[in-house]
Amino acid sequence: MGEGIVLKYNVPGDDFTRAGEASGAVKSQLKQMQLSPDVVRRVAIAMYEGEINMVIHAEGGTIEVCITPEYIDMVLKDKGPGIPDVEKAMQAGYSTAPDNVRNLGFGAGMGLPNMKKYTDEMKVETTLGVGTTVTMRIYI
Amino acid sequence: MKVKDVIEQSGLELVNMGDNVDDEVGSVFCCDLLSVAMGKAPAGGAWITVMGNVNTLAVAALTETALIVLAEGSDLDDAAVAKASQQGITVLKSEKPVYETAKDIDILINA
Ligand SMILES: Nc1ncnc2c1ncn2[C@@H]1O[C@H](COP(=O)(O)OP(=O)(O)OP(=O)(O)O)[C@@H](O)[C@H]1O
Ligand SMILES: [Mg+2]
């Protein structure tokens, strides 16, 4: 991560009432810094999808956001089960979400595609049984 | 049309009065799948959905949706009521199906 403002969050697993708090906090911060509404929206979308994925699929994790004058980096790290086939997981419509979270409106299989679409750079590093790290960058 | 005018003129039940009542409502959006809504819900839109849980509110807040209209008589659950008031999100409720609810709001904001 480069120089800039660094924000860190702990995302508890399986707590849907709190999911979105970290993304909401970052969004408020970016608005306060008067970044363009488009950048704020893209960061909010990408980060929320990553955050909620950690809650649903990986029992929570940590998020580090770094805000520099040129870009915003988001690193989402979890110790979940990992993703067996990243290419497949990135496809629109692919989801292994269980019924209980589908009933809440999740499971369209659009989270990772949204993250890809709304960021300028995205990298998924994953090891089965060890965890997943998603790194995203949005240029300002 | 402003959020407060939609509240007054739609005749729908007010579930939560948000802190954005002077914002403009520019369009109508229908969807129940959260990550589809996350990617597509327009800022300043009226979002018609049957999903009344905390995640709906989180998505509405992040996308800057102007107001949520729960269709088909669906309700916010208790955690969602708390979140709506804490986040200042306007929520209305309609007994009609999604399409009719959306049509009514569309006609109202474009009148
Ligand atoms: N952090 C993660 N750890 C383990 N598996 C993951 C993680 N993130 C995503 N996945 C896997 O990738 C799949 C696709 O993720 P994606 O976010 O696109 O869809 P979804 O979460 O299933 O549904 P949606 O995001 O549309 O509500 C998931 O169903 C899951 O199998
Ligand atoms: Mg997802």
PDB file of C-alpha atoms and ligand atoms in Angstrom:
ATOM      1  CA  MET A   1       0.000   0.000   0.000  1.00  0.00           C
ATOM      2  CA  GLY A   2       1.230   3.476  -0.838  1.00  0.00           C
ATOM      3  CA  GLU A   3       1.256   6.632   1.272  1.00  0.00           C
ATOM      4  CA  GLY A   4      -2.083   8.020   2.328  1.00  0.00           C
ATOM      5  CA  ILE A   5      -4.863   7.748   4.853  1.00  0.00           C
ATOM      6  CA  VAL A   6      -5.204   4.148   6.015  1.00  0.00           C
ATOM      7  CA  LEU A   7      -8.476   2.867   7.472  1.00  0.00           C
ATOM      8  CA  LYS A   8      -8.830  -0.592   9.014  1.00  0.00           C
ATOM      9  CA  TYR A   9     -11.948  -2.574   9.796  1.00  0.00           C
ATOM     10  CA  ASN A  10     -12.808  -5.882  11.370  1.00  0.00           C
ATOM     11  CA  VAL A  11     -15.754  -7.595   9.712  1.00  0.00           C
ATOM     12  CA  PRO A  12     -17.500 -10.104  11.990  1.00  0.00           C
ATOM     13  CA  GLY A  13     -18.700 -13.312  10.335  1.00  0.00           C
ATOM     14  CA  ASP A  14     -22.381 -14.211   9.996  1.00  0.00           C
ATOM     15  CA  ASP A  15     -23.576 -10.859  11.355  1.00  0.00           C
ATOM     16  CA  PHE A  16     -25.904  -9.475   8.713  1.00  0.00           C
ATOM     17  CA  THR A  17     -27.056  -6.625  10.903  1.00  0.00           C
ATOM     18  CA  ARG A  18     -23.574  -5.123  10.897  1.00  0.00           C
ATOM     19  CA  ALA A  19     -22.537  -6.012   7.356  1.00  0.00           C
ATOM     20  CA  GLY A  20     -22.138  -2.810   5.397  1.00  0.00           C
ATOM     21  CA  GLU A  21     -20.883  -0.768   8.347  1.00  0.00           C
ATOM     22  CA  ALA A  22     -17.305  -0.657   7.102  1.00  0.00           C
ATOM     23  CA  SER A  23     -18.398   0.311   3.572  1.00  0.00           C
ATOM     24  CA  GLY A  24     -20.717   2.935   5.020  1.00  0.00           C
ATOM     25  CA  ALA A  25     -17.929   4.417   7.128  1.00  0.00           C
ATOM     26  CA  VAL A  26     -15.564   4.620   4.151  1.00  0.00           C
ATOM     27  CA  LYS A  27     -18.291   6.168   2.024  1.00  0.00           C
ATOM     28  CA  SER A  28     -18.869   8.908   4.633  1.00  0.00           C
ATOM     29  CA  GLN A  29     -15.147   9.556   4.827  1.00  0.00           C
ATOM     30  CA  LEU A  30     -14.822   9.895   1.033  1.00  0.00           C
ATOM     31  CA  LYS A  31     -17.848  12.201   0.854  1.00  0.00           C
ATOM     32  CA  GLN A  32     -16.331  14.347   3.559  1.00  0.00           C
ATOM     33  CA  MET A  33     -13.156  14.554   1.468  1.00  0.00           C
ATOM     34  CA  GLN A  34     -15.391  15.745  -1.370  1.00  0.00           C
ATOM     35  CA  LEU A  35     -14.360  13.106  -3.866  1.00  0.00           C
ATOM     36  CA  SER A  36     -16.571  12.858  -6.941  1.00  0.00           C
ATOM     37  CA  PRO A  37     -19.939  11.116  -6.412  1.00  0.00           C
ATOM     38  CA  ASP A  38     -18.950   8.583  -9.094  1.00  0.00           C
ATOM     39  CA  VAL A  39     -15.789   7.543  -7.228  1.00  0.00           C
ATOM     40  CA  VAL A  40     -17.645   7.423  -3.912  1.00  0.00           C
ATOM     41  CA  ARG A  41     -20.349   5.217  -5.415  1.00  0.00           C
ATOM     42  CA  ARG A  42     -17.887   2.847  -7.059  1.00  0.00           C
ATOM     43  CA  VAL A  43     -15.899   2.425  -3.842  1.00  0.00           C
ATOM     44  CA  ALA A  44     -19.115   1.856  -1.865  1.00  0.00           C
ATOM     45  CA  ILE A  45     -20.359  -0.810  -4.287  1.00  0.00           C
ATOM     46  CA  ALA A  46     -17.056  -2.685  -4.572  1.00  0.00           C
ATOM     47  CA  MET A  47     -16.325  -2.594  -0.876  1.00  0.00           C
ATOM     48  CA  TYR A  48     -19.839  -3.622   0.191  1.00  0.00           C
ATOM     49  CA  GLU A  49     -19.815  -6.627  -2.138  1.00  0.00           C
ATOM     50  CA  GLY A  50     -16.427  -7.698  -0.777  1.00  0.00           C
ATOM     51  CA  GLU A  51     -17.519  -7.090   2.794  1.00  0.00           C
ATOM     52  CA  ILE A  52     -20.736  -9.063   2.457  1.00  0.00           C
ATOM     53  CA  ASN A  53     -18.900 -11.917   0.710  1.00  0.00           C
ATOM     54  CA  MET A  54     -16.600 -12.205   3.721  1.00  0.00           C
ATOM     55  CA  VAL A  55     -19.650 -12.350   6.007  1.00  0.00           C
ATOM     56  CA  ILE A  56     -21.533 -14.923   3.920  1.00  0.00           C
ATOM     57  CA  HIS A  57     -18.787 -17.105   2.509  1.00  0.00           C
ATOM     58  CA  ALA A  58     -15.788 -16.735   4.834  1.00  0.00           C
ATOM     59  CA  GLU A  59     -16.847 -16.110   8.458  1.00  0.00           C
ATOM     60  CA  GLY A  60     -15.648 -12.529   8.365  1.00  0.00           C
ATOM     61  CA  GLY A  61     -12.237 -10.968   7.942  1.00  0.00           C
ATOM     62  CA  THR A  62     -10.430  -7.643   7.805  1.00  0.00           C
ATOM     63  CA  ILE A  63     -10.493  -4.699   5.426  1.00  0.00           C
ATOM     64  CA  GLU A  64      -7.770  -2.144   4.860  1.00  0.00           C
ATOM     65  CA  VAL A  65      -8.499   0.946   2.795  1.00  0.00           C
ATOM     66  CA  CYS A  66      -5.781   3.318   1.683  1.00  0.00           C
ATOM     67  CA  ILE A  67      -6.752   6.704   0.293  1.00  0.00           C
ATOM     68  CA  THR A  68      -4.110   8.582  -1.667  1.00  0.00           C
ATOM     69  CA  PRO A  69      -4.443  11.647  -3.904  1.00  0.00           C
ATOM     70  CA  GLU A  70      -4.358   9.408  -7.003  1.00  0.00           C
ATOM     71  CA  TYR A  71      -6.250   6.268  -6.051  1.00  0.00           C
ATOM     72  CA  ILE A  72      -8.092   4.291  -3.388  1.00  0.00           C
ATOM     73  CA  ASP A  73      -6.907   0.786  -2.550  1.00  0.00           C
ATOM     74  CA  MET A  74      -9.083  -1.762  -0.773  1.00  0.00           C
ATOM     75  CA  VAL A  75      -7.647  -5.001   0.598  1.00  0.00           C
ATOM     76  CA  LEU A  76     -10.134  -7.545   1.952  1.00  0.00           C
ATOM     77  CA  LYS A  77      -8.577 -10.473   3.724  1.00  0.00           C
ATOM     78  CA  ASP A  78     -10.306 -13.537   5.159  1.00  0.00           C
ATOM     79  CA  LYS A  79      -9.402 -16.920   6.598  1.00  0.00           C
ATOM     80  CA  GLY A  80     -12.370 -18.637   4.975  1.00  0.00           C
ATOM     81  CA  PRO A  81     -12.517 -21.785   2.847  1.00  0.00           C
ATOM     82  CA  GLY A  82     -10.970 -20.180  -0.236  1.00  0.00           C
ATOM     83  CA  ILE A  83     -12.427 -20.232  -3.758  1.00  0.00           C
ATOM     84  CA  PRO A  84     -11.899 -23.480  -5.733  1.00  0.00           C
ATOM     85  CA  ASP A  85     -12.351 -21.927  -9.189  1.00  0.00           C
ATOM     86  CA  VAL A  86     -11.898 -18.148  -9.273  1.00  0.00           C
ATOM     87  CA  GLU A  87     -12.705 -17.837 -12.969  1.00  0.00           C
ATOM     88  CA  LYS A  88     -16.040 -19.559 -12.425  1.00  0.00           C
ATOM     89  CA  ALA A  89     -16.754 -17.499  -9.280  1.00  0.00           C
ATOM     90  CA  MET A  90     -16.184 -14.307 -11.297  1.00  0.00           C
ATOM     91  CA  GLN A  91     -18.908 -15.236 -13.786  1.00  0.00           C
ATOM     92  CA  ALA A  92     -22.182 -13.361 -13.500  1.00  0.00           C
ATOM     93  CA  GLY A  93     -24.817 -15.649 -11.981  1.00  0.00           C
ATOM     94  CA  TYR A  94     -22.471 -18.125 -10.314  1.00  0.00           C
ATOM     95  CA  SER A  95     -23.250 -18.513  -6.623  1.00  0.00           C
ATOM     96  CA  THR A  96     -22.892 -21.093  -3.874  1.00  0.00           C
ATOM     97  CA  ALA A  97     -24.913 -18.992  -1.420  1.00  0.00           C
ATOM     98  CA  PRO A  98     -27.015 -21.210   0.870  1.00  0.00           C
ATOM     99  CA  ASP A  99     -30.816 -20.912   0.988  1.00  0.00           C
ATOM    100  CA  ASN A 100     -30.902 -18.932   4.236  1.00  0.00           C
ATOM    101  CA  VAL A 101     -28.961 -16.052   2.679  1.00  0.00           C
ATOM    102  CA  ARG A 102     -30.772 -16.348  -0.664  1.00  0.00           C
ATOM    103  CA  ASN A 103     -33.946 -15.675   1.277  1.00  0.00           C
ATOM    104  CA  LEU A 104     -32.436 -12.334   2.303  1.00  0.00           C
ATOM    105  CA  GLY A 105     -31.858 -11.357  -1.325  1.00  0.00           C
ATOM    106  CA  PHE A 106     -28.259 -12.514  -1.760  1.00  0.00           C
ATOM    107  CA  GLY A 107     -27.053 -15.153  -4.187  1.00  0.00           C
ATOM    108  CA  ALA A 108     -27.554 -13.491  -7.572  1.00  0.00           C
ATOM    109  CA  GLY A 109     -23.910 -14.225  -8.260  1.00  0.00           C
ATOM    110  CA  MET A 110     -23.318 -10.576  -9.099  1.00  0.00           C
ATOM    111  CA  GLY A 111     -21.041  -9.553  -6.221  1.00  0.00           C
ATOM    112  CA  LEU A 112     -17.655 -10.389  -7.748  1.00  0.00           C
ATOM    113  CA  PRO A 113     -18.764  -9.163 -11.237  1.00  0.00           C
ATOM    114  CA  ASN A 114     -19.821  -5.861  -9.624  1.00  0.00           C
ATOM    115  CA  MET A 115     -16.450  -5.556  -7.909  1.00  0.00           C
ATOM    116  CA  LYS A 116     -14.693  -6.141 -11.230  1.00  0.00           C
ATOM    117  CA  LYS A 117     -16.963  -3.740 -13.114  1.00  0.00           C
ATOM    118  CA  TYR A 118     -16.706  -0.831 -10.702  1.00  0.00           C
ATOM    119  CA  THR A 119     -12.968  -0.958  -9.966  1.00  0.00           C
ATOM    120  CA  ASP A 120      -9.998  -0.201 -12.192  1.00  0.00           C
ATOM    121  CA  GLU A 121      -7.871  -3.077 -10.918  1.00  0.00           C
ATOM    122  CA  MET A 122      -8.858  -6.214  -9.074  1.00  0.00           C
ATOM    123  CA  LYS A 123      -6.897  -9.227  -7.927  1.00  0.00           C
ATOM    124  CA  VAL A 124      -8.180 -12.346  -6.152  1.00  0.00           C
ATOM    125  CA  GLU A 125      -5.614 -14.451  -4.325  1.00  0.00           C
ATOM    126  CA  THR A 126      -7.016 -17.570  -2.744  1.00  0.00           C
ATOM    127  CA  THR A 127      -5.812 -20.828  -1.225  1.00  0.00           C
ATOM    128  CA  LEU A 128      -8.223 -23.604  -0.364  1.00  0.00           C
ATOM    129  CA  GLY A 129      -8.516 -24.080   3.387  1.00  0.00           C
ATOM    130  CA  VAL A 130      -6.400 -20.982   4.060  1.00  0.00           C
ATOM    131  CA  GLY A 131      -8.362 -17.971   2.867  1.00  0.00           C
ATOM    132  CA  THR A 132      -8.897 -15.301   0.271  1.00  0.00           C
ATOM    133  CA  THR A 133      -7.464 -11.835  -0.289  1.00  0.00           C
ATOM    134  CA  VAL A 134      -9.197  -9.489  -2.697  1.00  0.00           C
ATOM    135  CA  THR A 135      -7.284  -6.350  -3.677  1.00  0.00           C
ATOM    136  CA  MET A 136      -9.030  -3.571  -5.590  1.00  0.00           C
ATOM    137  CA  ARG A 137      -7.968  -0.143  -6.815  1.00  0.00           C
ATOM    138  CA  ILE A 138     -10.050   2.765  -8.026  1.00  0.00           C
ATOM    139  CA  TYR A 139      -8.310   5.770  -9.561  1.00  0.00           C
ATOM    140  CA  ILE A 140      -9.602   9.165  -8.501  1.00  0.00           C
TER     141      ILE A 140
ATOM    142  CA  MET B   1     -40.788  15.736  -6.917  1.00  0.00           C
ATOM    143  CA  LYS B   2     -39.300  15.733  -3.416  1.00  0.00           C
ATOM    144  CA  VAL B   3     -39.308  12.762  -1.052  1.00  0.00           C
ATOM    145  CA  LYS B   4     -41.680  14.605   1.301  1.00  0.00           C
ATOM    146  CA  ASP B   5     -44.176  15.172  -1.527  1.00  0.00           C
ATOM    147  CA  VAL B   6     -44.110  11.468  -2.394  1.00  0.00           C
ATOM    148  CA  ILE B   7     -44.755  10.700   1.288  1.00  0.00           C
ATOM    149  CA  GLU B   8     -47.706  13.117   1.321  1.00  0.00           C
ATOM    150  CA  GLN B   9     -49.236  12.423  -2.062  1.00  0.00           C
ATOM    151  CA  SER B  10     -48.718   8.683  -2.602  1.00  0.00           C
ATOM    152  CA  GLY B  11     -51.217   7.774   0.109  1.00  0.00           C
ATOM    153  CA  LEU B  12     -48.891   4.944   1.129  1.00  0.00           C
ATOM    154  CA  GLU B  13     -48.204   3.939   4.709  1.00  0.00           C
ATOM    155  CA  LEU B  14     -45.082   5.614   6.110  1.00  0.00           C
ATOM    156  CA  VAL B  15     -42.848   3.034   7.773  1.00  0.00           C
ATOM    157  CA  ASN B  16     -39.927   5.372   8.447  1.00  0.00           C
ATOM    158  CA  MET B  17     -39.443   9.063   7.806  1.00  0.00           C
ATOM    159  CA  GLY B  18     -35.882   9.565   6.621  1.00  0.00           C
ATOM    160  CA  ASP B  19     -33.628  12.597   7.002  1.00  0.00           C
ATOM    161  CA  ASN B  20     -33.615  13.226   3.241  1.00  0.00           C
ATOM    162  CA  VAL B  21     -37.186  14.488   2.752  1.00  0.00           C
ATOM    163  CA  ASP B  22     -36.046  17.475   0.695  1.00  0.00           C
ATOM    164  CA  ASP B  23     -34.151  15.329  -1.831  1.00  0.00           C
ATOM    165  CA  GLU B  24     -35.531  14.895  -5.342  1.00  0.00           C
ATOM    166  CA  VAL B  25     -36.910  11.536  -6.461  1.00  0.00           C
ATOM    167  CA  GLY B  26     -35.705  11.159 -10.038  1.00  0.00           C
ATOM    168  CA  SER B  27     -36.618   7.652 -11.137  1.00  0.00           C
ATOM    169  CA  VAL B  28     -38.116   4.303 -10.163  1.00  0.00           C
ATOM    170  CA  PHE B  29     -36.190   1.051  -9.813  1.00  0.00           C
ATOM    171  CA  CYS B  30     -37.487  -2.483  -9.124  1.00  0.00           C
ATOM    172  CA  CYS B  31     -35.370  -5.410  -7.926  1.00  0.00           C
ATOM    173  CA  ASP B  32     -35.188  -7.919  -5.087  1.00  0.00           C
ATOM    174  CA  LEU B  33     -31.709  -9.300  -5.651  1.00  0.00           C
ATOM    175  CA  LEU B  34     -29.335  -7.249  -3.542  1.00  0.00           C
ATOM    176  CA  SER B  35     -26.192  -7.395  -5.635  1.00  0.00           C
ATOM    177  CA  VAL B  36     -28.172  -6.521  -8.767  1.00  0.00           C
ATOM    178  CA  ALA B  37     -29.659  -3.540  -6.933  1.00  0.00           C
ATOM    179  CA  MET B  38     -26.212  -2.666  -5.595  1.00  0.00           C
ATOM    180  CA  GLY B  39     -24.872  -2.416  -9.118  1.00  0.00           C
ATOM    181  CA  LYS B  40     -27.860  -0.695 -10.700  1.00  0.00           C
ATOM    182  CA  ALA B  41     -30.097   1.176  -8.240  1.00  0.00           C
ATOM    183  CA  PRO B  42     -29.962   4.826  -9.327  1.00  0.00           C
ATOM    184  CA  ALA B  43     -28.966   7.513  -6.822  1.00  0.00           C
ATOM    185  CA  GLY B  44     -32.092   9.493  -6.002  1.00  0.00           C
ATOM    186  CA  GLY B  45     -34.371   6.664  -7.120  1.00  0.00           C
ATOM    187  CA  ALA B  46     -37.476   5.153  -5.570  1.00  0.00           C
ATOM    188  CA  TRP B  47     -36.601   1.498  -5.033  1.00  0.00           C
ATOM    189  CA  ILE B  48     -39.544  -0.907  -5.096  1.00  0.00           C
ATOM    190  CA  THR B  49     -38.827  -4.256  -3.420  1.00  0.00           C
ATOM    191  CA  VAL B  50     -40.422  -7.006  -1.350  1.00  0.00           C
ATOM    192  CA  MET B  51     -37.240  -7.528   0.705  1.00  0.00           C
ATOM    193  CA  GLY B  52     -37.475  -5.735   4.030  1.00  0.00           C
ATOM    194  CA  ASN B  53     -34.309  -6.753   5.864  1.00  0.00           C
ATOM    195  CA  VAL B  54     -31.253  -4.799   7.057  1.00  0.00           C
ATOM    196  CA  ASN B  55     -29.354  -5.602   3.890  1.00  0.00           C
ATOM    197  CA  THR B  56     -31.947  -3.804   1.782  1.00  0.00           C
ATOM    198  CA  LEU B  57     -31.292  -0.726   3.912  1.00  0.00           C
ATOM    199  CA  ALA B  58     -27.521  -1.087   3.657  1.00  0.00           C
ATOM    200  CA  VAL B  59     -27.781  -1.207  -0.141  1.00  0.00           C
ATOM    201  CA  ALA B  60     -30.191   1.758  -0.198  1.00  0.00           C
ATOM    202  CA  ALA B  61     -27.794   3.804   1.933  1.00  0.00           C
ATOM    203  CA  LEU B  62     -24.742   2.966  -0.171  1.00  0.00           C
ATOM    204  CA  THR B  63     -26.481   3.647  -3.494  1.00  0.00           C
ATOM    205  CA  GLU B  64     -28.137   6.841  -2.163  1.00  0.00           C
ATOM    206  CA  THR B  65     -31.569   5.583  -3.033  1.00  0.00           C
ATOM    207  CA  ALA B  66     -34.098   8.357  -2.214  1.00  0.00           C
ATOM    208  CA  LEU B  67     -36.709   6.067  -0.725  1.00  0.00           C
ATOM    209  CA  ILE B  68     -37.666   2.415  -0.432  1.00  0.00           C
ATOM    210  CA  VAL B  69     -41.211   1.292  -1.182  1.00  0.00           C
ATOM    211  CA  LEU B  70     -42.045  -2.158   0.155  1.00  0.00           C
ATOM    212  CA  ALA B  71     -44.566  -3.793  -2.175  1.00  0.00           C
ATOM    213  CA  GLU B  72     -46.962  -6.737  -1.742  1.00  0.00           C
ATOM    214  CA  GLY B  73     -47.622  -5.705   1.854  1.00  0.00           C
ATOM    215  CA  SER B  74     -44.141  -6.776   2.958  1.00  0.00           C
ATOM    216  CA  ASP B  75     -42.719  -5.282   6.140  1.00  0.00           C
ATOM    217  CA  LEU B  76     -39.391  -4.305   7.619  1.00  0.00           C
ATOM    218  CA  ASP B  77     -38.245  -6.780  10.246  1.00  0.00           C
ATOM    219  CA  ASP B  78     -37.342  -5.354  13.697  1.00  0.00           C
ATOM    220  CA  ALA B  79     -33.611  -5.004  12.993  1.00  0.00           C
ATOM    221  CA  ALA B  80     -34.453  -3.236   9.734  1.00  0.00           C
ATOM    222  CA  VAL B  81     -36.787  -0.765  11.462  1.00  0.00           C
ATOM    223  CA  ALA B  82     -33.955   0.149  13.815  1.00  0.00           C
ATOM    224  CA  LYS B  83     -31.500   0.488  10.925  1.00  0.00           C
ATOM    225  CA  ALA B  84     -33.876   2.639   8.853  1.00  0.00           C
ATOM    226  CA  SER B  85     -34.284   5.117  11.668  1.00  0.00           C
ATOM    227  CA  GLN B  86     -30.577   5.074  12.541  1.00  0.00           C
ATOM    228  CA  GLN B  87     -29.543   5.626   8.896  1.00  0.00           C
ATOM    229  CA  GLY B  88     -32.329   8.106   8.163  1.00  0.00           C
ATOM    230  CA  ILE B  89     -33.788   6.191   5.235  1.00  0.00           C
ATOM    231  CA  THR B  90     -37.349   6.872   4.077  1.00  0.00           C
ATOM    232  CA  VAL B  91     -39.467   3.706   3.785  1.00  0.00           C
ATOM    233  CA  LEU B  92     -43.047   3.483   2.541  1.00  0.00           C
ATOM    234  CA  LYS B  93     -45.261   0.452   2.276  1.00  0.00           C
ATOM    235  CA  SER B  94     -47.816  -0.615  -0.338  1.00  0.00           C
ATOM    236  CA  GLU B  95     -50.270  -3.498  -0.401  1.00  0.00           C
ATOM    237  CA  LYS B  96     -50.127  -3.610  -4.207  1.00  0.00           C
ATOM    238  CA  PRO B  97     -47.813  -5.831  -6.283  1.00  0.00           C
ATOM    239  CA  VAL B  98     -44.437  -4.535  -7.450  1.00  0.00           C
ATOM    240  CA  TYR B  99     -45.546  -3.451 -10.930  1.00  0.00           C
ATOM    241  CA  GLU B 100     -48.607  -1.497  -9.791  1.00  0.00           C
ATOM    242  CA  THR B 101     -46.641   0.108  -6.975  1.00  0.00           C
ATOM    243  CA  ALA B 102     -43.898   1.168  -9.376  1.00  0.00           C
ATOM    244  CA  LYS B 103     -46.415   2.459 -11.914  1.00  0.00           C
ATOM    245  CA  ASP B 104     -48.179   4.577  -9.271  1.00  0.00           C
ATOM    246  CA  ILE B 105     -44.914   6.125  -8.068  1.00  0.00           C
ATOM    247  CA  ASP B 106     -43.753   6.739 -11.638  1.00  0.00           C
ATOM    248  CA  ILE B 107     -46.981   8.537 -12.519  1.00  0.00           C
ATOM    249  CA  LEU B 108     -46.792  10.540  -9.293  1.00  0.00           C
ATOM    250  CA  ILE B 109     -43.211  11.775  -9.708  1.00  0.00           C
ATOM    251  CA  ASN B 110     -43.735  12.621 -13.377  1.00  0.00           C
ATOM    252  CA  ALA B 111     -47.098  14.369 -12.887  1.00  0.00           C
TER     253      ALA B 111
HETATM  254  N1  LIG C   1     -14.441 -14.378   0.343  1.00  0.00           N
HETATM  255  C1  LIG C   1     -14.884 -15.508  -0.196  1.00  0.00           C
HETATM  256  N2  LIG C   1     -14.530 -16.715   0.322  1.00  0.00           N
HETATM  257  C2  LIG C   1     -14.961 -17.875  -0.220  1.00  0.00           C
HETATM  258  N3  LIG C   1     -15.754 -17.941  -1.311  1.00  0.00           N
HETATM  259  C3  LIG C   1     -16.120 -16.777  -1.873  1.00  0.00           C
HETATM  260  C4  LIG C   1     -15.721 -15.506  -1.363  1.00  0.00           C
HETATM  261  N4  LIG C   1     -16.245 -14.539  -2.155  1.00  0.00           N
HETATM  262  C5  LIG C   1     -16.932 -15.178  -3.102  1.00  0.00           C
HETATM  263  N5  LIG C   1     -16.874 -16.525  -2.957  1.00  0.00           N
HETATM  264  C6  LIG C   1     -17.469 -17.551  -3.851  1.00  0.00           C
HETATM  265  O1  LIG C   1     -17.725 -16.957  -5.115  1.00  0.00           O
HETATM  266  C7  LIG C   1     -19.117 -17.066  -5.432  1.00  0.00           C
HETATM  267  C8  LIG C   1     -19.572 -15.848  -6.244  1.00  0.00           C
HETATM  268  O2  LIG C   1     -19.510 -14.666  -5.438  1.00  0.00           O
HETATM  269  P1  LIG C   1     -20.466 -13.443  -5.780  1.00  0.00           P
HETATM  270  O3  LIG C   1     -20.237 -12.372  -4.767  1.00  0.00           O
HETATM  271  O4  LIG C   1     -20.275 -13.078  -7.203  1.00  0.00           O
HETATM  272  O5  LIG C   1     -21.924 -14.063  -5.624  1.00  0.00           O
HETATM  273  P2  LIG C   1     -22.721 -14.425  -4.296  1.00  0.00           P
HETATM  274  O6  LIG C   1     -22.041 -13.829  -3.097  1.00  0.00           O
HETATM  275  O7  LIG C   1     -22.916 -15.896  -4.252  1.00  0.00           O
HETATM  276  O8  LIG C   1     -24.129 -13.713  -4.551  1.00  0.00           O
HETATM  277  P3  LIG C   1     -24.399 -12.123  -4.590  1.00  0.00           P
HETATM  278  O9  LIG C   1     -23.102 -11.424  -4.356  1.00  0.00           O
HETATM  279  O10 LIG C   1     -24.962 -11.819  -5.942  1.00  0.00           O
HETATM  280  O11 LIG C   1     -25.393 -11.861  -3.490  1.00  0.00           O
HETATM  281  C9  LIG C   1     -19.802 -17.240  -4.100  1.00  0.00           C
HETATM  282  O12 LIG C   1     -21.070 -17.856  -4.218  1.00  0.00           O
HETATM  283  C10 LIG C   1     -18.794 -18.096  -3.346  1.00  0.00           C
HETATM  284  O13 LIG C   1     -18.874 -19.447  -3.758  1.00  0.00           O
HETATM  285 MG    MG C   2     -21.534 -11.807  -3.115  1.00  0.00          MG
END
